[in-house]
XYZ file of N, CA, C and O in Angstrom:
312
model
N -7.464 -15.209 -4.534
C -6.417 -14.235 -4.387
C -5.749 -14.486 -3.040
O -6.413 -14.538 -2.009
N -4.420 -14.642 -3.057
C -3.655 -14.876 -1.836
C -2.464 -13.926 -1.843
O -1.668 -13.938 -2.787
N -2.361 -13.109 -0.810
C -1.214 -12.215 -0.679
C -0.178 -12.875 0.222
O -0.503 -13.389 1.283
N 1.078 -12.841 -0.211
C 2.144 -13.494 0.538
C 3.181 -12.520 1.062
O 4.015 -12.886 1.880
N 3.143 -11.264 0.593
C 4.147 -10.297 1.017
C 3.573 -8.887 0.908
O 2.834 -8.579 -0.025
N 3.931 -8.056 1.864
C 3.584 -6.635 1.816
C 4.863 -5.850 2.048
O 5.670 -6.207 2.913
N 5.058 -4.795 1.271
C 6.280 -4.002 1.408
C 6.000 -2.553 1.048
O 5.023 -2.254 0.358
N 6.860 -1.676 1.526
C 6.790 -0.272 1.146
C 7.805 -0.101 0.016
O 9.006 -0.173 0.241
N 7.312 0.052 -1.202
C 8.163 0.137 -2.386
C 8.530 1.591 -2.646
O 7.663 2.453 -2.709
N 9.834 1.861 -2.796
C 10.311 3.206 -3.113
C 10.805 3.230 -4.549
O 11.691 2.458 -4.923
N 10.230 4.116 -5.329
C 10.599 4.280 -6.723
C 12.004 4.862 -6.811
O 12.314 5.864 -6.189
N 12.875 4.243 -7.586
C 14.263 4.691 -7.705
C 14.425 5.987 -8.462
O 15.468 6.634 -8.381
N 13.416 6.415 -9.213
C 13.530 7.641 -9.997
C 13.023 8.842 -9.204
O 13.725 9.824 -9.025
N 11.796 8.754 -8.702
C 11.211 9.908 -8.018
C 11.412 9.866 -6.512
O 11.294 10.880 -5.842
N 11.683 8.681 -5.965
C 11.849 8.551 -4.521
C 10.544 8.454 -3.768
O 10.536 8.354 -2.550
N 9.404 8.470 -4.480
C 8.125 8.343 -3.796
C 7.901 6.894 -3.401
O 8.427 5.975 -4.022
N 7.125 6.682 -2.345
C 6.884 5.333 -1.824
C 5.401 4.999 -1.868
O 4.558 5.869 -1.711
N 5.112 3.716 -2.071
C 3.747 3.203 -2.073
C 3.721 1.843 -1.403
O 4.609 1.026 -1.616
N 2.685 1.562 -0.593
C 2.529 0.219 -0.060
C 2.117 -0.739 -1.185
O 1.254 -0.404 -1.989
N 2.766 -1.890 -1.259
C 2.459 -2.883 -2.292
C 2.223 -4.245 -1.661
O 2.938 -4.640 -0.748
N 1.225 -4.931 -2.172
C 0.943 -6.306 -1.774
C 1.306 -7.207 -2.955
O 1.006 -6.885 -4.102
N 1.957 -8.319 -2.669
C 2.348 -9.270 -3.698
C 1.711 -10.609 -3.398
O 1.621 -11.020 -2.241
N 1.279 -11.305 -4.432
C 0.672 -12.608 -4.231
C 0.297 -13.260 -5.536
O 0.916 -13.007 -6.573
N -0.736 -14.087 -5.481
C -1.173 -14.831 -6.659
C -2.693 -14.850 -6.747
O -3.399 -14.736 -5.744
N -3.153 -15.007 -7.975
C -4.571 -15.252 -8.256
C -4.628 -16.540 -9.055
O -3.867 -16.724 -10.012
N -5.525 -17.432 -8.663
C -5.721 -18.673 -9.419
C -7.040 -18.566 -10.160
O -8.085 -18.259 -9.567
N -6.969 -18.785 -11.473
C -8.165 -18.683 -12.312
C -8.089 -19.721 -13.426
O -7.076 -19.795 -14.128
N -9.116 -20.483 -13.590
C -9.230 -21.501 -14.647
C -8.020 -22.433 -14.656
O -7.486 -22.761 -15.715
N -7.574 -22.822 -13.474
C -6.474 -23.770 -13.373
C -5.092 -23.175 -13.561
O -4.103 -23.888 -13.517
N -4.991 -21.869 -13.772
C -3.694 -21.213 -13.930
C -3.454 -20.278 -12.745
O -4.392 -19.732 -12.174
N -2.182 -20.101 -12.398
C -1.798 -19.221 -11.300
C -1.074 -18.009 -11.882
O -0.141 -18.155 -12.677
N -1.532 -16.823 -11.505
C -0.950 -15.571 -11.990
C -0.362 -14.799 -10.820
O -1.013 -14.650 -9.777
N 0.860 -14.303 -10.982
C 1.472 -13.459 -9.959
C 0.912 -12.051 -10.098
O 0.725 -11.554 -11.215
N 0.629 -11.418 -8.949
C 0.039 -10.084 -8.970
C 0.751 -9.154 -7.990
O 1.353 -9.595 -7.007
N 0.670 -7.882 -8.302
C 1.108 -6.809 -7.400
C -0.054 -5.841 -7.299
O -0.672 -5.501 -8.309
N -0.384 -5.423 -6.094
C -1.497 -4.500 -5.877
C -0.983 -3.321 -5.063
O -0.617 -3.480 -3.896
N -0.879 -2.155 -5.717
C -0.470 -0.945 -4.983
C -1.718 -0.404 -4.299
O -2.723 -0.140 -4.950
N -1.601 -0.238 -2.979
C -2.793 0.125 -2.215
C -2.410 1.087 -1.113
O -1.559 0.788 -0.281
N -3.014 2.238 -1.095
C -2.798 3.215 -0.042
C -2.439 4.576 -0.604
O -1.797 4.693 -1.641
N -2.890 5.602 0.100
C -2.617 6.994 -0.268
C -2.154 7.743 0.965
O -2.741 7.601 2.044
N -1.111 8.543 0.791
C -0.623 9.341 1.911
C -1.179 10.751 1.806
O -1.094 11.388 0.753
N -1.742 11.243 2.907
C -2.236 12.616 2.979
C -1.038 13.550 3.101
O -0.324 13.520 4.108
N -0.812 14.356 2.084
C 0.324 15.274 2.101
C 0.166 16.294 3.227
O 1.139 16.664 3.881
N -1.078 16.728 3.485
C -1.329 17.680 4.576
C -0.952 17.110 5.936
O -0.292 17.765 6.737
N -1.356 15.867 6.191
C -1.026 15.220 7.465
C 0.485 14.994 7.568
O 1.067 15.164 8.628
N 1.107 14.603 6.449
C 2.560 14.399 6.476
C 3.275 15.716 6.744
O 4.211 15.785 7.542
N 2.841 16.802 6.076
C 3.437 18.122 6.266
C 3.288 18.578 7.714
O 4.193 19.202 8.270
N 2.158 18.251 8.330
C 1.916 18.617 9.731
C 2.569 17.633 10.704
O 2.361 17.720 11.910
N 3.352 16.678 10.176
C 4.095 15.694 10.973
C 3.182 14.806 11.820
O 3.512 14.418 12.936
N 2.017 14.474 11.269
C 1.099 13.532 11.915
C 1.484 12.135 11.417
O 1.375 11.862 10.215
N 1.976 11.258 12.299
C 2.444 9.936 11.846
C 1.371 9.110 11.133
O 1.666 8.380 10.199
N 0.134 9.227 11.572
C -0.969 8.489 10.960
C -1.434 9.256 9.722
O -2.420 9.996 9.760
N -0.722 9.076 8.608
C -1.008 9.860 7.406
C -1.445 9.011 6.215
O -1.717 9.535 5.150
N -1.524 7.683 6.389
C -1.893 6.794 5.291
C -3.337 6.336 5.420
O -3.779 5.926 6.486
N -4.070 6.387 4.304
C -5.434 5.856 4.258
C -5.500 4.833 3.129
O -4.662 4.826 2.218
N -6.502 3.973 3.191
C -6.628 2.890 2.226
C -8.035 2.873 1.659
O -8.991 2.603 2.380
N -8.167 3.174 0.351
C -9.500 3.134 -0.256
C -10.046 1.713 -0.234
O -9.296 0.753 -0.034
N -11.319 1.589 -0.434
C -11.942 0.274 -0.360
C -11.352 -0.658 -1.418
O -11.323 -0.343 -2.604
N -10.868 -1.799 -0.968
C -10.280 -2.811 -1.849
C -11.348 -3.819 -2.264
O -12.402 -3.909 -1.631
N -11.075 -4.583 -3.320
C -12.079 -5.550 -3.797
C -12.533 -6.562 -2.745
O -13.643 -7.074 -2.823
N -11.699 -6.842 -1.739
C -12.055 -7.854 -0.747
C -12.762 -7.263 0.477
O -13.111 -7.987 1.392
N -12.961 -5.944 0.507
C -13.619 -5.316 1.659
C -15.094 -5.074 1.371
O -15.486 -4.785 0.240
N -15.893 -5.137 2.428
C -17.330 -4.871 2.276
C -17.699 -3.453 2.696
O -18.807 -2.997 2.437
N -16.774 -2.756 3.363
C -17.024 -1.378 3.791
C -15.716 -0.597 3.755
O -14.633 -1.159 3.936
N -15.821 0.701 3.545
C -14.642 1.555 3.495
C -14.099 1.799 4.907
O -14.866 1.899 5.865
N -12.796 1.850 5.026
C -12.120 2.125 6.299
C -11.695 3.590 6.272
O -10.889 3.992 5.435
N -12.227 4.395 7.176
C -11.959 5.831 7.167
C -10.814 6.249 8.081
O -10.503 7.431 8.180
N -10.158 5.282 8.742
C -9.057 5.609 9.648
C -7.778 5.909 8.868
O -7.634 5.538 7.721
N -6.858 6.605 9.546
C -5.520 6.835 9.018
C -4.541 5.969 9.800
O -4.728 5.716 10.982
N -3.465 5.540 9.132
C -2.504 4.623 9.730
C -1.084 5.153 9.609
O -0.752 5.870 8.665
N -0.253 4.739 10.547
C 1.179 5.040 10.501
C 1.871 3.855 9.841
O 1.706 2.714 10.268
N 2.630 4.118 8.791
C 3.401 3.088 8.118
C 4.888 3.420 8.255
O 5.245 4.589 8.401
N 5.737 2.410 8.170
C 7.173 2.684 8.227
C 7.590 3.588 7.071
O 7.025 3.508 5.984
N 8.546 4.429 7.315
C 9.033 5.318 6.281
C 10.066 4.557 5.446
O 11.037 4.028 5.979
N 9.828 4.500 4.151
C 10.788 3.840 3.250
C 11.918 4.837 2.978
O 11.671 5.952 2.557
N 13.131 4.422 3.257
C 14.273 5.310 3.072
C 15.316 4.629 2.208
O 15.347 3.406 2.076
N 16.191 5.425 1.640
C 17.320 4.902 0.883
C 18.318 4.321 1.858
O 18.498 4.804 2.960
N 19.001 3.264 1.474
C 19.999 2.618 2.334
C 21.250 3.424 2.396
O 21.737 4.039 1.587
């Protein structure tokens, strides 16, 4: 699994945003393109205007859970 791009994707219908990783997985001699939506925003922390409001559940490549919160760029409409 190789990730080549990370972006904050904003849904055009609801306007909600999610962090997405894009890359490829190679299996049995074939290459597959993948997208992995990863991250949850604490609505309470966002409502309280705490910039560090994003957490990331344990991903398949991690050996331990990360309990910290992070500040991510706000995805906005152009």
